[in-house]
Every structure is written in structure tokens, then in C-alpha cells.
Amino acid sequence: MPWEHFPHGADIGVRGIGSTRAEAFAQAAMALTAALTDPAQVALEDAVEIRCDAPDDELLLVDWLNAIVYEMALRNALFGRFEVRLEDHRLTATAWGEALDRSRHRPAVEVKGATYTALSVARREDGAWIAQCVVDV
């Protein structure tokens, strides 16, 4: 399933679409990477484990995306693949990526963090899951 951006003033909306909540969360993370660079240009060299929990799906999505932003800043890295496992409102994930190479990745913006703006995790009438919010750039 795809990911996409949606317009929001000076910031960027990220939206993940999947057949499951976990796929939608993984695709929202891909949309986050795509706000910075082409995810296909990120080599899948290193794996990082990420865990989050929250009282509901919406807060879990914000925590998840902010955990990715934190790991990118901490490791000076980008991630191009995400495998997400959800159990209730507990997320366990693996993110694969590589060290940031500014000349090759050419980051378009710096993502500061996920926000509560346009925050939603919901199932559409067609059965697909949508996980979205605005990220501060």
C-alpha cells in the first residue's frame, strides 16, 4: 500500500495507507523519509529496533514518528524500510537505513517532529487503514 503527503501550510502532512494498522504505520514512516529524500536512495545497511506504547492509536502514531526522528538525529541516519508489529497500543519495529550522505541523499528539509495536527488513525469504508499527521519542518 502507498504513502503520500498532503498539503498543510509551511509544514508537511504525512499519510500511510495499508491493509492493516501496522502497514499504515510503516507507510507513514516511509512518508516521513520521503519528506527528506527519495526512500529508494537509502541503503538498507543497518537495522535499528524501535519500541513505543501509548494509550491510543493516534498518540502511538505521534510517538512512533517522533522515535524515528530521534533515531535519525541520534545516528545521523535515514531509514528506507520499516517493519512494524502492533499489539493493542504497543509498537515494536525494525527500521533499516544508513548514515546520512548529504551529497547523495540531498535532504530537502529537516523534520523537527510529528504533531497532533490532522492526527488520525482510522479504517476507511474499503477496509484500508489510514495513519496520518502533520510533521513540523
PDB file of N, CA, C and O in Angstrom, residues 54-132:
ATOM      1  N   ALA A  54       1.483   3.715  23.854  1.00  0.00           N
ATOM      2  CA  ALA A  54       0.677   4.903  24.121  1.00  0.00           C
ATOM      3  C   ALA A  54      -0.739   4.455  24.458  1.00  0.00           C
ATOM      4  O   ALA A  54      -1.110   3.308  24.201  1.00  0.00           O
ATOM      5  N   PRO A  55      -1.557   5.339  24.994  1.00  0.00           N
ATOM      6  CA  PRO A  55      -2.910   4.950  25.381  1.00  0.00           C
ATOM      7  C   PRO A  55      -3.874   4.743  24.210  1.00  0.00           C
ATOM      8  O   PRO A  55      -4.914   4.116  24.379  1.00  0.00           O
ATOM      9  N   ASP A  56      -3.552   5.275  23.012  1.00  0.00           N
ATOM     10  CA  ASP A  56      -4.432   5.075  21.863  1.00  0.00           C
ATOM     11  C   ASP A  56      -3.620   5.113  20.570  1.00  0.00           C
ATOM     12  O   ASP A  56      -2.432   5.432  20.578  1.00  0.00           O
ATOM     13  N   ASP A  57      -4.257   4.788  19.456  1.00  0.00           N
ATOM     14  CA  ASP A  57      -3.570   4.699  18.165  1.00  0.00           C
ATOM     15  C   ASP A  57      -2.993   6.033  17.715  1.00  0.00           C
ATOM     16  O   ASP A  57      -1.890   6.090  17.157  1.00  0.00           O
ATOM     17  N   GLU A  58      -3.734   7.129  17.917  1.00  0.00           N
ATOM     18  CA  GLU A  58      -3.260   8.425  17.461  1.00  0.00           C
ATOM     19  C   GLU A  58      -1.985   8.836  18.193  1.00  0.00           C
ATOM     20  O   GLU A  58      -1.008   9.259  17.564  1.00  0.00           O
ATOM     21  N   LEU A  59      -1.991   8.721  19.505  1.00  0.00           N
ATOM     22  CA  LEU A  59      -0.785   9.075  20.264  1.00  0.00           C
ATOM     23  C   LEU A  59       0.358   8.126  19.940  1.00  0.00           C
ATOM     24  O   LEU A  59       1.526   8.531  19.917  1.00  0.00           O
ATOM     25  N   LEU A  60       0.041   6.868  19.660  1.00  0.00           N
ATOM     26  CA  LEU A  60       1.067   5.906  19.267  1.00  0.00           C
ATOM     27  C   LEU A  60       1.721   6.314  17.948  1.00  0.00           C
ATOM     28  O   LEU A  60       2.939   6.212  17.793  1.00  0.00           O
ATOM     29  N   LEU A  61       0.928   6.797  16.991  1.00  0.00           N
ATOM     30  CA  LEU A  61       1.495   7.242  15.719  1.00  0.00           C
ATOM     31  C   LEU A  61       2.464   8.405  15.925  1.00  0.00           C
ATOM     32  O   LEU A  61       3.577   8.397  15.377  1.00  0.00           O
ATOM     33  N   VAL A  62       2.079   9.376  16.730  1.00  0.00           N
ATOM     34  CA  VAL A  62       2.968  10.514  17.001  1.00  0.00           C
ATOM     35  C   VAL A  62       4.239  10.039  17.697  1.00  0.00           C
ATOM     36  O   VAL A  62       5.350  10.436  17.323  1.00  0.00           O
ATOM     37  N   ASP A  63       4.101   9.169  18.700  1.00  0.00           N
ATOM     38  CA  ASP A  63       5.284   8.642  19.395  1.00  0.00           C
ATOM     39  C   ASP A  63       6.192   7.885  18.427  1.00  0.00           C
ATOM     40  O   ASP A  63       7.416   8.008  18.483  1.00  0.00           O
ATOM     41  N   TRP A  64       5.611   7.079  17.535  1.00  0.00           N
ATOM     42  CA  TRP A  64       6.354   6.299  16.546  1.00  0.00           C
ATOM     43  C   TRP A  64       7.148   7.212  15.623  1.00  0.00           C
ATOM     44  O   TRP A  64       8.357   7.040  15.432  1.00  0.00           O
ATOM     45  N   LEU A  65       6.484   8.189  15.046  1.00  0.00           N
ATOM     46  CA  LEU A  65       7.182   9.086  14.122  1.00  0.00           C
ATOM     47  C   LEU A  65       8.249   9.913  14.842  1.00  0.00           C
ATOM     48  O   LEU A  65       9.338  10.130  14.311  1.00  0.00           O
ATOM     49  N   ASN A  66       7.959  10.338  16.069  1.00  0.00           N
ATOM     50  CA  ASN A  66       8.965  11.083  16.829  1.00  0.00           C
ATOM     51  C   ASN A  66      10.144  10.196  17.223  1.00  0.00           C
ATOM     52  O   ASN A  66      11.278  10.668  17.296  1.00  0.00           O
ATOM     53  N   ALA A  67       9.902   8.924  17.468  1.00  0.00           N
ATOM     54  CA  ALA A  67      11.002   7.992  17.746  1.00  0.00           C
ATOM     55  C   ALA A  67      11.911   7.855  16.518  1.00  0.00           C
ATOM     56  O   ALA A  67      13.136   7.773  16.649  1.00  0.00           O
ATOM     57  N   ILE A  68      11.321   7.860  15.335  1.00  0.00           N
ATOM     58  CA  ILE A  68      12.119   7.794  14.105  1.00  0.00           C
ATOM     59  C   ILE A  68      12.937   9.069  13.955  1.00  0.00           C
ATOM     60  O   ILE A  68      14.141   9.008  13.648  1.00  0.00           O
ATOM     61  N   VAL A  69      12.318  10.223  14.179  1.00  0.00           N
ATOM     62  CA  VAL A  69      13.037  11.498  14.094  1.00  0.00           C
ATOM     63  C   VAL A  69      14.206  11.492  15.084  1.00  0.00           C
ATOM     64  O   VAL A  69      15.323  11.904  14.747  1.00  0.00           O
ATOM     65  N   TYR A  70      13.969  11.006  16.293  1.00  0.00           N
ATOM     66  CA  TYR A  70      15.021  10.918  17.313  1.00  0.00           C
ATOM     67  C   TYR A  70      16.163  10.019  16.843  1.00  0.00           C
ATOM     68  O   TYR A  70      17.337  10.395  16.934  1.00  0.00           O
ATOM     69  N   GLU A  71      15.838   8.840  16.338  1.00  0.00           N
ATOM     70  CA  GLU A  71      16.875   7.902  15.878  1.00  0.00           C
ATOM     71  C   GLU A  71      17.651   8.476  14.690  1.00  0.00           C
ATOM     72  O   GLU A  71      18.863   8.285  14.593  1.00  0.00           O
ATOM     73  N   MET A  72      16.975   9.185  13.794  1.00  0.00           N
ATOM     74  CA  MET A  72      17.673   9.805  12.665  1.00  0.00           C
ATOM     75  C   MET A  72      18.669  10.849  13.172  1.00  0.00           C
ATOM     76  O   MET A  72      19.804  10.911  12.697  1.00  0.00           O
ATOM     77  N   ALA A  73      18.252  11.669  14.135  1.00  0.00           N
ATOM     78  CA  ALA A  73      19.131  12.702  14.680  1.00  0.00           C
ATOM     79  C   ALA A  73      20.285  12.090  15.470  1.00  0.00           C
ATOM     80  O   ALA A  73      21.439  12.498  15.317  1.00  0.00           O
ATOM     81  N   LEU A  74      19.969  11.102  16.311  1.00  0.00           N
ATOM     82  CA  LEU A  74      20.979  10.453  17.144  1.00  0.00           C
ATOM     83  C   LEU A  74      22.060   9.778  16.304  1.00  0.00           C
ATOM     84  O   LEU A  74      23.248   9.879  16.593  1.00  0.00           O
ATOM     85  N   ARG A  75      21.652   9.110  15.244  1.00  0.00           N
ATOM     86  CA  ARG A  75      22.573   8.314  14.426  1.00  0.00           C
ATOM     87  C   ARG A  75      23.043   9.045  13.164  1.00  0.00           C
ATOM     88  O   ARG A  75      23.814   8.491  12.405  1.00  0.00           O
ATOM     89  N   ASN A  76      22.509  10.270  12.934  1.00  0.00           N
ATOM     90  CA  ASN A  76      22.796  10.999  11.697  1.00  0.00           C
ATOM     91  C   ASN A  76      22.524  10.078  10.513  1.00  0.00           C
ATOM     92  O   ASN A  76      23.378   9.839   9.666  1.00  0.00           O
ATOM     93  N   ALA A  77      21.316   9.529  10.495  1.00  0.00           N
ATOM     94  CA  ALA A  77      20.955   8.482   9.541  1.00  0.00           C
ATOM     95  C   ALA A  77      19.588   8.750   8.926  1.00  0.00           C
ATOM     96  O   ALA A  77      18.822   9.589   9.398  1.00  0.00           O
ATOM     97  N   LEU A  78      19.312   8.007   7.874  1.00  0.00           N
ATOM     98  CA  LEU A  78      17.999   7.967   7.243  1.00  0.00           C
ATOM     99  C   LEU A  78      17.556   6.509   7.182  1.00  0.00           C
ATOM    100  O   LEU A  78      18.391   5.610   7.122  1.00  0.00           O
ATOM    101  N   PHE A  79      16.247   6.295   7.167  1.00  0.00           N
ATOM    102  CA  PHE A  79      15.707   4.941   7.094  1.00  0.00           C
ATOM    103  C   PHE A  79      14.859   4.792   5.840  1.00  0.00           C
ATOM    104  O   PHE A  79      14.081   5.681   5.498  1.00  0.00           O
ATOM    105  N   GLY A  80      14.996   3.654   5.176  1.00  0.00           N
ATOM    106  CA  GLY A  80      14.285   3.419   3.928  1.00  0.00           C
ATOM    107  C   GLY A  80      13.370   2.210   3.935  1.00  0.00           C
ATOM    108  O   GLY A  80      12.733   1.909   2.931  1.00  0.00           O
ATOM    109  N   ARG A  81      13.301   1.526   5.056  1.00  0.00           N
ATOM    110  CA  ARG A  81      12.392   0.380   5.179  1.00  0.00           C
ATOM    111  C   ARG A  81      11.989   0.240   6.635  1.00  0.00           C
ATOM    112  O   ARG A  81      12.822   0.418   7.541  1.00  0.00           O
ATOM    113  N   PHE A  82      10.721  -0.096   6.853  1.00  0.00           N
ATOM    114  CA  PHE A  82      10.188  -0.237   8.206  1.00  0.00           C
ATOM    115  C   PHE A  82       9.321  -1.477   8.288  1.00  0.00           C
ATOM    116  O   PHE A  82       8.493  -1.719   7.422  1.00  0.00           O
ATOM    117  N   GLU A  83       9.535  -2.259   9.322  1.00  0.00           N
ATOM    118  CA  GLU A  83       8.662  -3.405   9.623  1.00  0.00           C
ATOM    119  C   GLU A  83       8.056  -3.144  10.991  1.00  0.00           C
ATOM    120  O   GLU A  83       8.781  -3.021  11.982  1.00  0.00           O
ATOM    121  N   VAL A  84       6.741  -3.034  11.030  1.00  0.00           N
ATOM    122  CA  VAL A  84       6.031  -2.661  12.256  1.00  0.00           C
ATOM    123  C   VAL A  84       5.167  -3.820  12.723  1.00  0.00           C
ATOM    124  O   VAL A  84       4.475  -4.453  11.940  1.00  0.00           O
ATOM    125  N   ARG A  85       5.208  -4.060  14.042  1.00  0.00           N
ATOM    126  CA  ARG A  85       4.347  -5.034  14.681  1.00  0.00           C
ATOM    127  C   ARG A  85       3.575  -4.297  15.778  1.00  0.00           C
ATOM    128  O   ARG A  85       4.171  -3.573  16.573  1.00  0.00           O
ATOM    129  N   LEU A  86       2.258  -4.485  15.776  1.00  0.00           N
ATOM    130  CA  LEU A  86       1.404  -3.825  16.761  1.00  0.00           C
ATOM    131  C   LEU A  86       0.657  -4.855  17.586  1.00  0.00           C
ATOM    132  O   LEU A  86       0.132  -5.829  17.050  1.00  0.00           O
ATOM    133  N   GLU A  87       0.625  -4.616  18.875  1.00  0.00           N
ATOM    134  CA  GLU A  87      -0.191  -5.406  19.788  1.00  0.00           C
ATOM    135  C   GLU A  87      -0.918  -4.404  20.668  1.00  0.00           C
ATOM    136  O   GLU A  87      -0.280  -3.738  21.497  1.00  0.00           O
ATOM    137  N   ASP A  88      -2.211  -4.272  20.436  1.00  0.00           N
ATOM    138  CA  ASP A  88      -3.008  -3.221  21.069  1.00  0.00           C
ATOM    139  C   ASP A  88      -2.366  -1.866  20.748  1.00  0.00           C
ATOM    140  O   ASP A  88      -2.266  -1.514  19.597  1.00  0.00           O
ATOM    141  N   HIS A  89      -1.895  -1.170  21.773  1.00  0.00           N
ATOM    142  CA  HIS A  89      -1.266   0.138  21.544  1.00  0.00           C
ATOM    143  C   HIS A  89       0.225   0.086  21.870  1.00  0.00           C
ATOM    144  O   HIS A  89       0.811   1.078  22.306  1.00  0.00           O
ATOM    145  N   ARG A  90       0.831  -1.081  21.631  1.00  0.00           N
ATOM    146  CA  ARG A  90       2.282  -1.274  21.771  1.00  0.00           C
ATOM    147  C   ARG A  90       2.872  -1.542  20.405  1.00  0.00           C
ATOM    148  O   ARG A  90       2.387  -2.401  19.673  1.00  0.00           O
ATOM    149  N   LEU A  91       3.895  -0.811  20.060  1.00  0.00           N
ATOM    150  CA  LEU A  91       4.539  -0.945  18.759  1.00  0.00           C
ATOM    151  C   LEU A  91       5.960  -1.438  18.945  1.00  0.00           C
ATOM    152  O   LEU A  91       6.701  -0.923  19.792  1.00  0.00           O
ATOM    153  N   THR A  92       6.332  -2.423  18.174  1.00  0.00           N
ATOM    154  CA  THR A  92       7.703  -2.890  18.076  1.00  0.00           C
ATOM    155  C   THR A  92       8.046  -2.856  16.598  1.00  0.00           C
ATOM    156  O   THR A  92       7.280  -3.349  15.771  1.00  0.00           O
ATOM    157  N   ALA A  93       9.171  -2.259  16.266  1.00  0.00           N
ATOM    158  CA  ALA A  93       9.507  -2.102  14.854  1.00  0.00           C
ATOM    159  C   ALA A  93      10.998  -2.239  14.618  1.00  0.00           C
ATOM    160  O   ALA A  93      11.806  -2.062  15.526  1.00  0.00           O
ATOM    161  N   THR A  94      11.320  -2.541  13.372  1.00  0.00           N
ATOM    162  CA  THR A  94      12.692  -2.502  12.894  1.00  0.00           C
ATOM    163  C   THR A  94      12.732  -1.507  11.753  1.00  0.00           C
ATOM    164  O   THR A  94      11.862  -1.529  10.872  1.00  0.00           O
ATOM    165  N   ALA A  95      13.718  -0.625  11.799  1.00  0.00           N
ATOM    166  CA  ALA A  95      13.945   0.351  10.736  1.00  0.00           C
ATOM    167  C   ALA A  95      15.316   0.073  10.149  1.00  0.00           C
ATOM    168  O   ALA A  95      16.282  -0.099  10.893  1.00  0.00           O
ATOM    169  N   TRP A  96      15.389  -0.011   8.834  1.00  0.00           N
ATOM    170  CA  TRP A  96      16.653  -0.237   8.149  1.00  0.00           C
ATOM    171  C   TRP A  96      17.063   1.031   7.419  1.00  0.00           C
ATOM    172  O   TRP A  96      16.225   1.702   6.804  1.00  0.00           O
ATOM    173  N   GLY A  97      18.345   1.351   7.469  1.00  0.00           N
ATOM    174  CA  GLY A  97      18.815   2.548   6.787  1.00  0.00           C
ATOM    175  C   GLY A  97      20.322   2.631   6.775  1.00  0.00           C
ATOM    176  O   GLY A  97      21.028   1.630   6.916  1.00  0.00           O
ATOM    177  N   GLU A  98      20.785   3.861   6.636  1.00  0.00           N
ATOM    178  CA  GLU A  98      22.221   4.102   6.536  1.00  0.00           C
ATOM    179  C   GLU A  98      22.538   5.506   7.034  1.00  0.00           C
ATOM    180  O   GLU A  98      21.643   6.330   7.227  1.00  0.00           O
ATOM    181  N   ALA A  99      23.824   5.775   7.199  1.00  0.00           N
ATOM    182  CA  ALA A  99      24.275   7.102   7.592  1.00  0.00           C
ATOM    183  C   ALA A  99      23.901   8.107   6.507  1.00  0.00           C
ATOM    184  O   ALA A  99      23.958   7.800   5.314  1.00  0.00           O
ATOM    185  N   LEU A 100      23.526   9.280   6.940  1.00  0.00           N
ATOM    186  CA  LEU A 100      23.166  10.353   6.014  1.00  0.00           C
ATOM    187  C   LEU A 100      24.388  10.767   5.205  1.00  0.00           C
ATOM    188  O   LEU A 100      25.459  11.022   5.753  1.00  0.00           O
ATOM    189  N   ASP A 101      24.232  10.817   3.899  1.00  0.00           N
ATOM    190  CA  ASP A 101      25.248  11.315   2.975  1.00  0.00           C
ATOM    191  C   ASP A 101      24.610  12.497   2.255  1.00  0.00           C
ATOM    192  O   ASP A 101      23.829  12.317   1.316  1.00  0.00           O
ATOM    193  N   ARG A 102      24.893  13.710   2.726  1.00  0.00           N
ATOM    194  CA  ARG A 102      24.218  14.903   2.205  1.00  0.00           C
ATOM    195  C   ARG A 102      24.373  15.060   0.691  1.00  0.00           C
ATOM    196  O   ARG A 102      23.438  15.497   0.022  1.00  0.00           O
ATOM    197  N   SER A 103      25.512  14.685   0.144  1.00  0.00           N
ATOM    198  CA  SER A 103      25.711  14.849  -1.305  1.00  0.00           C
ATOM    199  C   SER A 103      24.861  13.858  -2.103  1.00  0.00           C
ATOM    200  O   SER A 103      24.423  14.163  -3.205  1.00  0.00           O
ATOM    201  N   ARG A 104      24.609  12.688  -1.555  1.00  0.00           N
ATOM    202  CA  ARG A 104      23.816  11.687  -2.260  1.00  0.00           C
ATOM    203  C   ARG A 104      22.330  11.767  -1.924  1.00  0.00           C
ATOM    204  O   ARG A 104      21.480  11.665  -2.789  1.00  0.00           O
ATOM    205  N   HIS A 105      22.010  11.964  -0.653  1.00  0.00           N
ATOM    206  CA  HIS A 105      20.606  11.990  -0.224  1.00  0.00           C
ATOM    207  C   HIS A 105      19.937  13.348  -0.455  1.00  0.00           C
ATOM    208  O   HIS A 105      18.724  13.406  -0.589  1.00  0.00           O
ATOM    209  N   ARG A 106      20.720  14.408  -0.449  1.00  0.00           N
ATOM    210  CA  ARG A 106      20.213  15.770  -0.667  1.00  0.00           C
ATOM    211  C   ARG A 106      18.918  16.041   0.114  1.00  0.00           C
ATOM    212  O   ARG A 106      17.856  16.236  -0.485  1.00  0.00           O
ATOM    213  N   PRO A 107      18.990  16.031   1.447  1.00  0.00           N
ATOM    214  CA  PRO A 107      17.769  16.231   2.232  1.00  0.00           C
ATOM    215  C   PRO A 107      17.101  17.567   1.904  1.00  0.00           C
ATOM    216  O   PRO A 107      17.746  18.607   1.874  1.00  0.00           O
ATOM    217  N   ALA A 108      15.796  17.515   1.652  1.00  0.00           N
ATOM    218  CA  ALA A 108      15.036  18.693   1.248  1.00  0.00           C
ATOM    219  C   ALA A 108      14.702  19.593   2.446  1.00  0.00           C
ATOM    220  O   ALA A 108      14.669  20.812   2.318  1.00  0.00           O
ATOM    221  N   VAL A 109      14.412  18.980   3.582  1.00  0.00           N
ATOM    222  CA  VAL A 109      14.036  19.711   4.793  1.00  0.00           C
ATOM    223  C   VAL A 109      14.607  18.964   5.995  1.00  0.00           C
ATOM    224  O   VAL A 109      15.116  17.858   5.861  1.00  0.00           O
ATOM    225  N   GLU A 110      14.463  19.573   7.153  1.00  0.00           N
ATOM    226  CA  GLU A 110      14.761  18.881   8.405  1.00  0.00           C
ATOM    227  C   GLU A 110      13.449  18.704   9.144  1.00  0.00           C
ATOM    228  O   GLU A 110      12.744  19.682   9.413  1.00  0.00           O
ATOM    229  N   VAL A 111      13.084  17.479   9.435  1.00  0.00           N
ATOM    230  CA  VAL A 111      11.859  17.218  10.182  1.00  0.00           C
ATOM    231  C   VAL A 111      12.184  17.360  11.664  1.00  0.00           C
ATOM    232  O   VAL A 111      13.067  16.684  12.185  1.00  0.00           O
ATOM    233  N   LYS A 112      11.442  18.249  12.326  1.00  0.00           N
ATOM    234  CA  LYS A 112      11.669  18.501  13.748  1.00  0.00           C
ATOM    235  C   LYS A 112      10.852  17.563  14.627  1.00  0.00           C
ATOM    236  O   LYS A 112      11.255  17.233  15.720  1.00  0.00           O
ATOM    237  N   GLY A 113       9.673  17.158  14.120  1.00  0.00           N
ATOM    238  CA  GLY A 113       8.863  16.252  14.907  1.00  0.00           C
ATOM    239  C   GLY A 113       7.448  16.139  14.388  1.00  0.00           C
ATOM    240  O   GLY A 113       6.981  16.971  13.611  1.00  0.00           O
ATOM    241  N   ALA A 114       6.780  15.083  14.815  1.00  0.00           N
ATOM    242  CA  ALA A 114       5.375  14.854  14.489  1.00  0.00           C
ATOM    243  C   ALA A 114       4.510  15.684  15.425  1.00  0.00           C
ATOM    244  O   ALA A 114       4.859  15.892  16.588  1.00  0.00           O
ATOM    245  N   THR A 115       3.379  16.140  14.918  1.00  0.00           N
ATOM    246  CA  THR A 115       2.466  16.968  15.707  1.00  0.00           C
ATOM    247  C   THR A 115       1.097  16.303  15.815  1.00  0.00           C
ATOM    248  O   THR A 115       0.835  15.295  15.170  1.00  0.00           O
ATOM    249  N   TYR A 116       0.222  16.925  16.595  1.00  0.00           N
ATOM    250  CA  TYR A 116      -1.143  16.437  16.733  1.00  0.00           C
ATOM    251  C   TYR A 116      -2.069  17.007  15.656  1.00  0.00           C
ATOM    252  O   TYR A 116      -3.244  16.651  15.603  1.00  0.00           O
ATOM    253  N   THR A 117      -1.545  17.861  14.804  1.00  0.00           N
ATOM    254  CA  THR A 117      -2.344  18.482  13.751  1.00  0.00           C
ATOM    255  C   THR A 117      -2.745  17.440  12.705  1.00  0.00           C
ATOM    256  O   THR A 117      -1.902  16.671  12.238  1.00  0.00           O
ATOM    257  N   ALA A 118      -4.021  17.424  12.346  1.00  0.00           N
ATOM    258  CA  ALA A 118      -4.590  16.480  11.363  1.00  0.00           C
ATOM    259  C   ALA A 118      -4.307  15.028  11.735  1.00  0.00           C
ATOM    260  O   ALA A 118      -4.269  14.156  10.878  1.00  0.00           O
ATOM    261  N   LEU A 119      -4.127  14.777  13.022  1.00  0.00           N
ATOM    262  CA  LEU A 119      -3.799  13.437  13.518  1.00  0.00           C
ATOM    263  C   LEU A 119      -5.001  12.511  13.422  1.00  0.00           C
ATOM    264  O   LEU A 119      -6.091  12.839  13.899  1.00  0.00           O
ATOM    265  N   SER A 120      -4.789  11.365  12.783  1.00  0.00           N
ATOM    266  CA  SER A 120      -5.869  10.401  12.651  1.00  0.00           C
ATOM    267  C   SER A 120      -5.307   9.019  12.339  1.00  0.00           C
ATOM    268  O   SER A 120      -4.389   8.886  11.539  1.00  0.00           O
ATOM    269  N   VAL A 121      -5.857   8.026  12.974  1.00  0.00           N
ATOM    270  CA  VAL A 121      -5.627   6.623  12.622  1.00  0.00           C
ATOM    271  C   VAL A 121      -7.015   6.010  12.538  1.00  0.00           C
ATOM    272  O   VAL A 121      -7.732   5.956  13.541  1.00  0.00           O
ATOM    273  N   ALA A 122      -7.405   5.616  11.339  1.00  0.00           N
ATOM    274  CA  ALA A 122      -8.776   5.144  11.149  1.00  0.00           C
ATOM    275  C   ALA A 122      -8.849   4.165   9.983  1.00  0.00           C
ATOM    276  O   ALA A 122      -8.004   4.164   9.095  1.00  0.00           O
ATOM    277  N   ARG A 123      -9.895   3.381  10.001  1.00  0.00           N
ATOM    278  CA  ARG A 123     -10.160   2.433   8.928  1.00  0.00           C
ATOM    279  C   ARG A 123     -11.186   3.045   7.973  1.00  0.00           C
ATOM    280  O   ARG A 123     -12.226   3.532   8.417  1.00  0.00           O
ATOM    281  N   ARG A 124     -10.867   3.020   6.684  1.00  0.00           N
ATOM    282  CA  ARG A 124     -11.786   3.550   5.675  1.00  0.00           C
ATOM    283  C   ARG A 124     -12.893   2.538   5.393  1.00  0.00           C
ATOM    284  O   ARG A 124     -12.796   1.374   5.781  1.00  0.00           O
ATOM    285  N   GLU A 125     -13.897   2.984   4.659  1.00  0.00           N
ATOM    286  CA  GLU A 125     -15.008   2.102   4.293  1.00  0.00           C
ATOM    287  C   GLU A 125     -14.555   0.914   3.458  1.00  0.00           C
ATOM    288  O   GLU A 125     -15.157  -0.156   3.518  1.00  0.00           O
ATOM    289  N   ASP A 126     -13.473   1.095   2.671  1.00  0.00           N
ATOM    290  CA  ASP A 126     -12.969  -0.004   1.829  1.00  0.00           C
ATOM    291  C   ASP A 126     -12.100  -0.990   2.613  1.00  0.00           C
ATOM    292  O   ASP A 126     -11.571  -1.942   2.057  1.00  0.00           O
ATOM    293  N   GLY A 127     -11.938  -0.747   3.926  1.00  0.00           N
ATOM    294  CA  GLY A 127     -11.166  -1.648   4.772  1.00  0.00           C
ATOM    295  C   GLY A 127      -9.721  -1.248   4.968  1.00  0.00           C
ATOM    296  O   GLY A 127      -9.037  -1.776   5.845  1.00  0.00           O
ATOM    297  N   ALA A 128      -9.201  -0.320   4.161  1.00  0.00           N
ATOM    298  CA  ALA A 128      -7.814   0.128   4.303  1.00  0.00           C
ATOM    299  C   ALA A 128      -7.679   1.007   5.544  1.00  0.00           C
ATOM    300  O   ALA A 128      -8.615   1.693   5.960  1.00  0.00           O
ATOM    301  N   TRP A 129      -6.491   0.960   6.132  1.00  0.00           N
ATOM    302  CA  TRP A 129      -6.175   1.793   7.288  1.00  0.00           C
ATOM    303  C   TRP A 129      -5.408   3.032   6.827  1.00  0.00           C
ATOM    304  O   TRP A 129      -4.569   2.946   5.932  1.00  0.00           O
ATOM    305  N   ILE A 130      -5.688   4.164   7.462  1.00  0.00           N
ATOM    306  CA  ILE A 130      -5.001   5.428   7.217  1.00  0.00           C
ATOM    307  C   ILE A 130      -4.366   5.861   8.533  1.00  0.00           C
ATOM    308  O   ILE A 130      -5.031   5.868   9.571  1.00  0.00           O
ATOM    309  N   ALA A 131      -3.089   6.227   8.490  1.00  0.00           N
ATOM    310  CA  ALA A 131      -2.394   6.779   9.656  1.00  0.00           C
ATOM    311  C   ALA A 131      -1.739   8.079   9.193  1.00  0.00           C
ATOM    312  O   ALA A 131      -0.892   8.050   8.307  1.00  0.00           O
ATOM    313  N   GLN A 132      -2.146   9.196   9.772  1.00  0.00           N
ATOM    314  CA  GLN A 132      -1.646  10.476   9.276  1.00  0.00           C
ATOM    315  C   GLN A 132      -1.473  11.509  10.367  1.00  0.00           C
ATOM    316  O   GLN A 132      -2.135  11.449  11.404  1.00  0.00           O
TER     317      GLN A 132
END
